[in-house]
mmCIF file of C-alpha atoms and ligand atoms in Angstrom:
data_model
loop_
_atom_site.group_PDB
_atom_site.id
_atom_site.type_symbol
_atom_site.label_atom_id
_atom_site.label_comp_id
_atom_site.label_asym_id
_atom_site.label_seq_id
_atom_site.Cartn_x
_atom_site.Cartn_y
_atom_site.Cartn_z
ATOM 1 C CA MET A 9 91.766 -12.981 150.608
ATOM 2 C CA ASN A 10 94.316 -10.237 149.829
ATOM 3 C CA ILE A 11 96.127 -10.037 146.526
ATOM 4 C CA TYR A 12 99.856 -10.025 147.115
ATOM 5 C CA GLN A 13 100.963 -9.891 143.498
ATOM 6 C CA ILE A 14 99.668 -9.817 139.944
ATOM 7 C CA GLU A 15 101.244 -11.534 136.970
ATOM 8 C CA LEU A 16 100.948 -9.194 133.967
ATOM 9 C CA THR A 17 102.509 -11.852 131.738
ATOM 10 C CA ASN A 18 104.237 -15.209 131.965
ATOM 11 C CA TYR A 19 106.323 -14.551 128.859
ATOM 12 C CA CYS A 20 109.971 -14.002 129.712
ATOM 13 C CA ASN A 21 113.016 -12.817 127.775
ATOM 14 C CA SER A 22 115.544 -14.478 130.074
ATOM 15 C CA LYS A 23 116.633 -18.023 130.883
ATOM 16 C CA CYS A 24 117.983 -17.765 134.387
ATOM 17 C CA ALA A 25 119.665 -21.018 135.366
ATOM 18 C CA TRP A 26 118.048 -21.079 138.784
ATOM 19 C CA CYS A 27 114.451 -20.668 137.520
ATOM 20 C CA ASP A 28 112.154 -23.338 136.033
ATOM 21 C CA HIS A 29 110.446 -20.866 133.687
ATOM 22 C CA SER A 30 111.678 -22.740 130.584
ATOM 23 C CA LYS A 31 109.827 -25.865 131.809
ATOM 24 C CA MET A 32 106.551 -24.079 132.409
ATOM 25 C CA LYS A 33 103.548 -25.987 130.988
ATOM 26 C CA ARG A 34 101.026 -23.211 131.579
ATOM 27 C CA THR A 35 99.683 -21.376 128.486
ATOM 28 C CA LYS A 36 101.537 -18.101 127.941
ATOM 29 C CA GLY A 37 99.733 -14.787 127.654
ATOM 30 C CA PHE A 38 99.342 -11.164 128.703
ATOM 31 C CA MET A 39 96.740 -10.003 131.237
ATOM 32 C CA ASP A 40 93.984 -8.185 129.367
ATOM 33 C CA TRP A 41 92.460 -4.918 130.530
ATOM 34 C CA ARG A 42 89.161 -6.493 131.666
ATOM 35 C CA ILE A 43 90.908 -8.972 133.979
ATOM 36 C CA PHE A 44 93.234 -6.234 135.229
ATOM 37 C CA GLU A 45 90.337 -3.894 136.097
ATOM 38 C CA ARG A 46 88.527 -6.722 137.846
ATOM 39 C CA THR A 47 91.696 -7.503 139.833
ATOM 40 C CA VAL A 48 92.111 -3.868 140.868
ATOM 41 C CA GLU A 49 88.464 -3.810 141.973
ATOM 42 C CA LEU A 50 89.230 -6.756 144.267
ATOM 43 C CA LEU A 51 92.396 -5.045 145.478
ATOM 44 C CA LYS A 52 90.437 -2.001 146.548
ATOM 45 C CA SER A 53 88.137 -4.015 148.823
ATOM 46 C CA ALA A 54 90.999 -6.171 150.198
ATOM 47 C CA PRO A 55 94.213 -4.171 149.857
ATOM 48 C CA PRO A 56 97.591 -5.872 149.656
ATOM 49 C CA PRO A 57 100.074 -5.564 152.551
ATOM 50 C CA ASP A 58 101.128 -1.888 152.910
ATOM 51 C CA ASN A 59 98.743 -1.112 150.034
ATOM 52 C CA THR A 60 101.592 -2.164 147.714
ATOM 53 C CA VAL A 61 100.985 -4.806 145.093
ATOM 54 C CA GLY A 62 103.729 -6.799 143.348
ATOM 55 C CA LEU A 63 103.500 -6.802 139.550
ATOM 56 C CA HIS A 64 105.445 -9.905 138.672
ATOM 57 C CA HIS A 65 105.182 -13.664 139.009
ATOM 58 C CA PHE A 66 106.815 -16.009 136.502
ATOM 59 C CA GLY A 67 107.568 -13.686 133.599
ATOM 60 C CA GLU A 68 109.006 -10.299 132.639
ATOM 61 C CA SER A 69 106.308 -7.688 133.259
ATOM 62 C CA LEU A 70 108.004 -4.983 131.169
ATOM 63 C CA LEU A 71 107.199 -7.100 128.082
ATOM 64 C CA HIS A 72 103.509 -6.250 128.500
ATOM 65 C CA PRO A 73 102.623 -3.940 125.565
ATOM 66 C CA ASP A 74 100.331 -1.786 127.750
ATOM 67 C CA ILE A 75 102.455 -1.762 130.881
ATOM 68 C CA ASN A 76 102.402 2.054 131.101
ATOM 69 C CA LEU A 77 98.572 2.157 131.174
ATOM 70 C CA TYR A 78 98.444 -0.505 133.893
ATOM 71 C CA LEU A 79 100.990 1.270 136.100
ATOM 72 C CA GLU A 80 99.333 4.666 135.606
ATOM 73 C CA TYR A 81 95.940 3.149 136.451
ATOM 74 C CA LEU A 82 97.266 1.788 139.769
ATOM 75 C CA GLU A 83 98.805 5.141 140.664
ATOM 76 C CA SER A 84 95.589 6.977 139.780
ATOM 77 C CA HIS A 85 93.755 4.625 142.193
ATOM 78 C CA ASN A 86 96.315 5.276 144.963
ATOM 79 C CA ILE A 87 97.632 1.731 144.919
ATOM 80 C CA ASN A 88 101.401 1.482 145.301
ATOM 81 C CA TRP A 89 103.281 -0.999 143.165
ATOM 82 C CA ARG A 90 106.615 -2.755 143.084
ATOM 83 C CA LEU A 91 107.800 -4.424 139.931
ATOM 84 C CA SER A 92 110.634 -6.888 139.795
ATOM 85 C CA THR A 93 112.434 -6.977 136.452
ATOM 86 C CA ASN A 94 115.380 -8.841 134.986
ATOM 87 C CA GLY A 95 116.408 -5.434 133.603
ATOM 88 C CA ARG A 96 117.019 -6.522 130.008
ATOM 89 C CA LEU A 97 114.508 -4.019 128.612
ATOM 90 C CA LEU A 98 116.186 -1.083 130.347
ATOM 91 C CA GLN A 99 118.251 -0.804 127.191
ATOM 92 C CA LYS A 100 115.172 0.811 125.560
ATOM 93 C CA ILE A 101 114.954 4.536 126.128
ATOM 94 C CA GLU A 102 111.146 4.448 125.858
ATOM 95 C CA ILE A 103 110.972 1.919 128.720
ATOM 96 C CA ARG A 104 113.299 4.012 130.918
ATOM 97 C CA ASP A 105 111.330 7.190 130.080
ATOM 98 C CA MET A 106 108.037 5.494 130.908
ATOM 99 C CA LEU A 107 109.314 4.195 134.268
ATOM 100 C CA LEU A 108 110.854 7.521 135.242
ATOM 101 C CA LYS A 109 107.446 9.229 134.976
ATOM 102 C CA LEU A 110 106.106 6.964 137.739
ATOM 103 C CA ARG A 111 106.646 6.688 141.485
ATOM 104 C CA GLY A 112 106.512 2.975 142.317
ATOM 105 C CA LEU A 113 109.362 0.689 143.314
ATOM 106 C CA LEU A 114 111.400 -0.883 140.528
ATOM 107 C CA VAL A 115 113.372 -3.915 141.712
ATOM 108 C CA ILE A 116 116.163 -4.801 139.298
ATOM 109 C CA SER A 117 117.440 -8.329 139.678
ATOM 110 C CA MET A 118 121.110 -7.790 138.844
ATOM 111 C CA GLU A 119 121.979 -11.427 138.062
ATOM 112 C CA ASN A 120 119.016 -12.129 135.783
ATOM 113 C CA GLY A 121 120.301 -10.348 132.680
ATOM 114 C CA ALA A 122 120.508 -6.656 133.589
ATOM 115 C CA ASP A 123 123.360 -4.833 131.876
ATOM 116 C CA ILE A 124 125.062 -2.470 134.352
ATOM 117 C CA LYS A 125 125.479 0.117 131.571
ATOM 118 C CA ASN A 126 121.690 0.391 131.274
ATOM 119 C CA VAL A 127 121.144 0.340 135.030
ATOM 120 C CA ASN A 128 123.599 3.252 135.269
ATOM 121 C CA LEU A 129 121.725 5.108 132.539
ATOM 122 C CA LEU A 130 118.481 4.733 134.475
ATOM 123 C CA ILE A 131 120.130 5.979 137.681
ATOM 124 C CA GLN A 132 121.632 8.984 135.875
ATOM 125 C CA GLU A 133 118.353 9.850 134.116
ATOM 126 C CA LYS A 134 116.443 9.545 137.393
ATOM 127 C CA THR A 135 118.612 12.316 138.865
ATOM 128 C CA GLN A 136 118.422 14.470 135.718
ATOM 129 C CA LYS A 137 114.628 14.200 135.536
ATOM 130 C CA LYS A 138 114.078 14.427 139.312
ATOM 131 C CA SER A 139 112.013 11.273 138.981
ATOM 132 C CA GLN A 140 110.137 9.861 141.977
ATOM 133 C CA LEU A 141 110.647 6.291 140.814
ATOM 134 C CA ARG A 142 112.326 4.265 143.567
ATOM 135 C CA ILE A 143 115.035 1.827 142.530
ATOM 136 C CA LEU A 144 116.168 -1.256 144.424
ATOM 137 C CA LEU A 145 119.080 -3.263 143.055
ATOM 138 C CA GLN A 146 118.691 -6.857 144.147
ATOM 139 C CA THR A 147 121.772 -9.035 144.043
ATOM 140 C CA PHE A 148 122.992 -12.444 145.122
ATOM 141 C CA GLY A 149 126.378 -10.857 145.586
ATOM 142 C CA ASP A 150 127.694 -12.193 142.245
ATOM 143 C CA THR A 151 127.723 -8.763 140.570
ATOM 144 C CA ASP A 152 130.426 -6.169 141.215
ATOM 145 C CA MET A 153 128.230 -3.413 142.610
ATOM 146 C CA LYS A 154 131.155 -0.973 142.620
ATOM 147 C CA SER A 155 130.481 -0.549 138.882
ATOM 148 C CA VAL A 156 127.097 0.954 139.660
ATOM 149 C CA LYS A 157 127.097 4.775 139.593
ATOM 150 C CA PRO A 158 126.381 6.679 142.808
ATOM 151 C CA GLY A 159 122.792 7.884 142.887
ATOM 152 C CA GLU A 160 119.401 7.427 144.479
ATOM 153 C CA TYR A 161 118.893 3.693 144.861
ATOM 154 C CA GLU A 162 119.192 0.956 147.442
ATOM 155 C CA ILE A 163 121.003 -2.356 147.255
ATOM 156 C CA PHE A 164 119.491 -5.496 148.704
ATOM 157 C CA ASN A 165 121.359 -8.789 148.986
ATOM 158 C CA ILE A 166 119.325 -11.988 148.817
ATOM 159 C CA THR A 167 120.241 -15.638 149.243
ATOM 160 C CA LYS A 168 119.671 -17.942 146.288
ATOM 161 C CA HIS A 169 116.828 -20.357 146.882
ATOM 162 C CA SER A 170 115.305 -23.369 145.171
ATOM 163 C CA TRP A 171 111.789 -21.984 144.580
ATOM 164 C CA GLY A 172 110.446 -24.016 147.495
ATOM 165 C CA LYS A 173 112.043 -27.370 146.744
ATOM 166 C CA ASN A 174 114.836 -27.786 149.298
ATOM 167 C CA GLY A 175 113.670 -26.552 152.662
ATOM 168 C CA VAL A 176 112.048 -27.719 155.850
ATOM 169 C CA GLY A 177 108.670 -26.188 155.107
ATOM 170 C CA GLU A 178 107.590 -24.422 158.289
ATOM 171 C CA TYR A 179 104.648 -23.354 156.223
ATOM 172 C CA GLN A 180 102.180 -22.855 159.084
ATOM 173 C CA GLN A 181 104.027 -19.570 159.586
ATOM 174 C CA CYS A 182 103.674 -18.443 155.985
ATOM 175 C CA CYS A 183 101.674 -15.248 155.379
ATOM 176 C CA PHE A 184 100.168 -16.633 152.202
ATOM 177 C CA LEU A 185 98.421 -19.186 154.407
ATOM 178 C CA ASN A 186 97.908 -17.437 157.724
ATOM 179 C CA GLN A 187 97.126 -13.953 156.320
ATOM 180 C CA ASN A 188 95.318 -15.331 153.273
ATOM 181 C CA TRP A 189 97.508 -13.642 150.680
ATOM 182 C CA ALA A 190 97.356 -14.902 147.081
ATOM 183 C CA CYS A 191 98.584 -14.156 143.550
ATOM 184 C CA VAL A 192 96.569 -13.442 140.413
ATOM 185 C CA LEU A 193 97.883 -15.032 137.219
ATOM 186 C CA TRP A 194 97.609 -13.316 133.822
ATOM 187 C CA ASP A 195 94.359 -15.138 132.969
ATOM 188 C CA GLY A 196 92.679 -14.182 136.272
ATOM 189 C CA THR A 197 93.348 -17.460 138.104
ATOM 190 C CA ILE A 198 93.981 -16.887 141.810
ATOM 191 C CA ALA A 199 96.897 -19.065 142.929
ATOM 192 C CA SER A 200 98.454 -19.871 146.292
ATOM 193 C CA CYS A 201 101.756 -18.059 146.276
ATOM 194 C CA CYS A 202 104.650 -16.487 144.407
ATOM 195 C CA PHE A 203 106.301 -19.924 143.923
ATOM 196 C CA ASP A 204 103.218 -21.357 142.243
ATOM 197 C CA MET A 205 104.514 -21.327 138.665
ATOM 198 C CA GLU A 206 101.843 -23.614 137.194
ATOM 199 C CA GLY A 207 98.883 -22.372 139.226
ATOM 200 C CA GLU A 208 98.721 -25.787 140.946
ATOM 201 C CA GLY A 209 97.394 -24.298 144.156
ATOM 202 C CA LYS A 210 94.453 -22.698 142.356
ATOM 203 C CA ILE A 211 91.972 -21.240 144.823
ATOM 204 C CA GLY A 212 89.652 -19.292 142.521
ATOM 205 C CA HIS A 213 89.277 -16.763 139.703
ATOM 206 C CA VAL A 214 88.876 -12.969 139.819
ATOM 207 C CA ASN A 215 85.574 -13.248 137.954
ATOM 208 C CA LYS A 216 84.110 -15.420 140.733
ATOM 209 C CA PRO A 217 85.994 -14.434 143.873
ATOM 210 C CA GLY A 218 83.442 -15.201 146.640
ATOM 211 C CA ILE A 219 85.039 -15.969 149.998
ATOM 212 C CA LEU A 220 88.380 -17.586 149.217
ATOM 213 C CA THR A 221 90.781 -19.205 151.627
ATOM 214 C CA ASN A 222 94.353 -20.046 150.744
ATOM 215 C CA LYS A 223 95.653 -23.491 151.657
ATOM 216 C CA SER A 224 98.953 -25.338 151.594
ATOM 217 C CA TRP A 225 99.936 -26.997 148.339
ATOM 218 C CA ARG A 226 102.595 -29.372 146.926
ATOM 219 C CA LEU A 227 105.661 -27.196 147.571
ATOM 220 C CA CYS A 228 104.801 -25.990 151.091
ATOM 221 C CA PRO A 229 106.341 -29.022 152.905
ATOM 222 C CA THR A 230 109.726 -28.382 151.219
ATOM 223 C CA CYS A 231 109.637 -24.576 151.065
ATOM 224 C CA GLU A 232 112.742 -22.887 152.470
ATOM 225 C CA VAL A 233 111.505 -19.338 152.026
ATOM 226 C CA VAL A 234 108.186 -19.431 153.925
ATOM 227 C CA LEU A 235 107.160 -15.802 153.613
ATOM 228 C CA ARG A 236 106.762 -14.652 157.206
ATOM 229 C CA CYS A 237 105.133 -11.305 157.953
HETATM 230 S S1 SF4 B 306 113.616 -13.320 134.570
HETATM 231 FE FE1 SF4 B 306 112.423 -14.183 136.245
HETATM 232 S S2 SF4 B 306 110.836 -15.465 135.279
HETATM 233 FE FE2 SF4 B 306 112.400 -15.023 133.730
HETATM 234 S S3 SF4 B 306 113.755 -16.808 133.794
HETATM 235 FE FE3 SF4 B 306 114.641 -15.219 135.138
HETATM 236 S S4 SF4 B 306 113.846 -15.625 137.208
HETATM 237 FE FE4 SF4 B 306 112.591 -16.795 135.723
HETATM 238 S S1 SF4 B 307 105.266 -22.642 148.939
HETATM 239 FE FE1 SF4 B 307 106.347 -21.449 150.514
HETATM 240 S S2 SF4 B 307 105.819 -19.281 150.127
HETATM 241 FE FE2 SF4 B 307 104.331 -20.595 149.032
HETATM 242 S S3 SF4 B 307 102.549 -20.799 150.413
HETATM 243 FE FE3 SF4 B 307 103.916 -22.580 150.724
HETATM 244 S S4 SF4 B 307 105.258 -21.997 152.420
HETATM 245 FE FE4 SF4 B 307 104.344 -20.111 151.628
#
């Protein structure tokens, strides 16, 4: 089993209309250091695709009070990271400063609450500080990207989806199932995939990993995304 992404927290500071986060029944919390270290230990023996782990699930990872220590720890263990954020916390200079000292991939979801003024500040400061942080601006196409300053970043357009509820579910082709990828929730639960908000497709726990095999779960037959590798 390879860990595709880690949920540092399932708290969120946004209420995106297209996401069911506000209906989540799962207990909210922040991943503690012990669970994080254990997860990284597992990562080292079964690295994620391209040795790059996602640091998000159903929550805003930048809310984690020790986020800087977690990101630095991954970099010191030569594990690449990508972190998807709604961008609301980019208004804080200490968050921008912390990110700009790192060299992972920050994915800013432009329609989930990011203020272009703060995105522009980050882009400008990246150039000024010669930061190695990589920035990807992800958009549905609803945001006027001409307002974003020129600089070192990429833009990626995605199609809105229904978090696995409205598709044809060709799930036999999904990498979570056929490459045995999985996600670790903040409490150490290992869950089937990045759509598994409640941890319904639980396949294990980082404290007792053993030999784990991912399997299809409730949303697979209607999943329109089906993560193909
Ligand atoms: S920021 Fe992410 S987790 Fe939070 S409500 Fe929006 S899509 Fe859902
Ligand atoms: S819900 Fe979709 S992404 Fe998740 S394991 Fe099933 S097919 Fe793959």
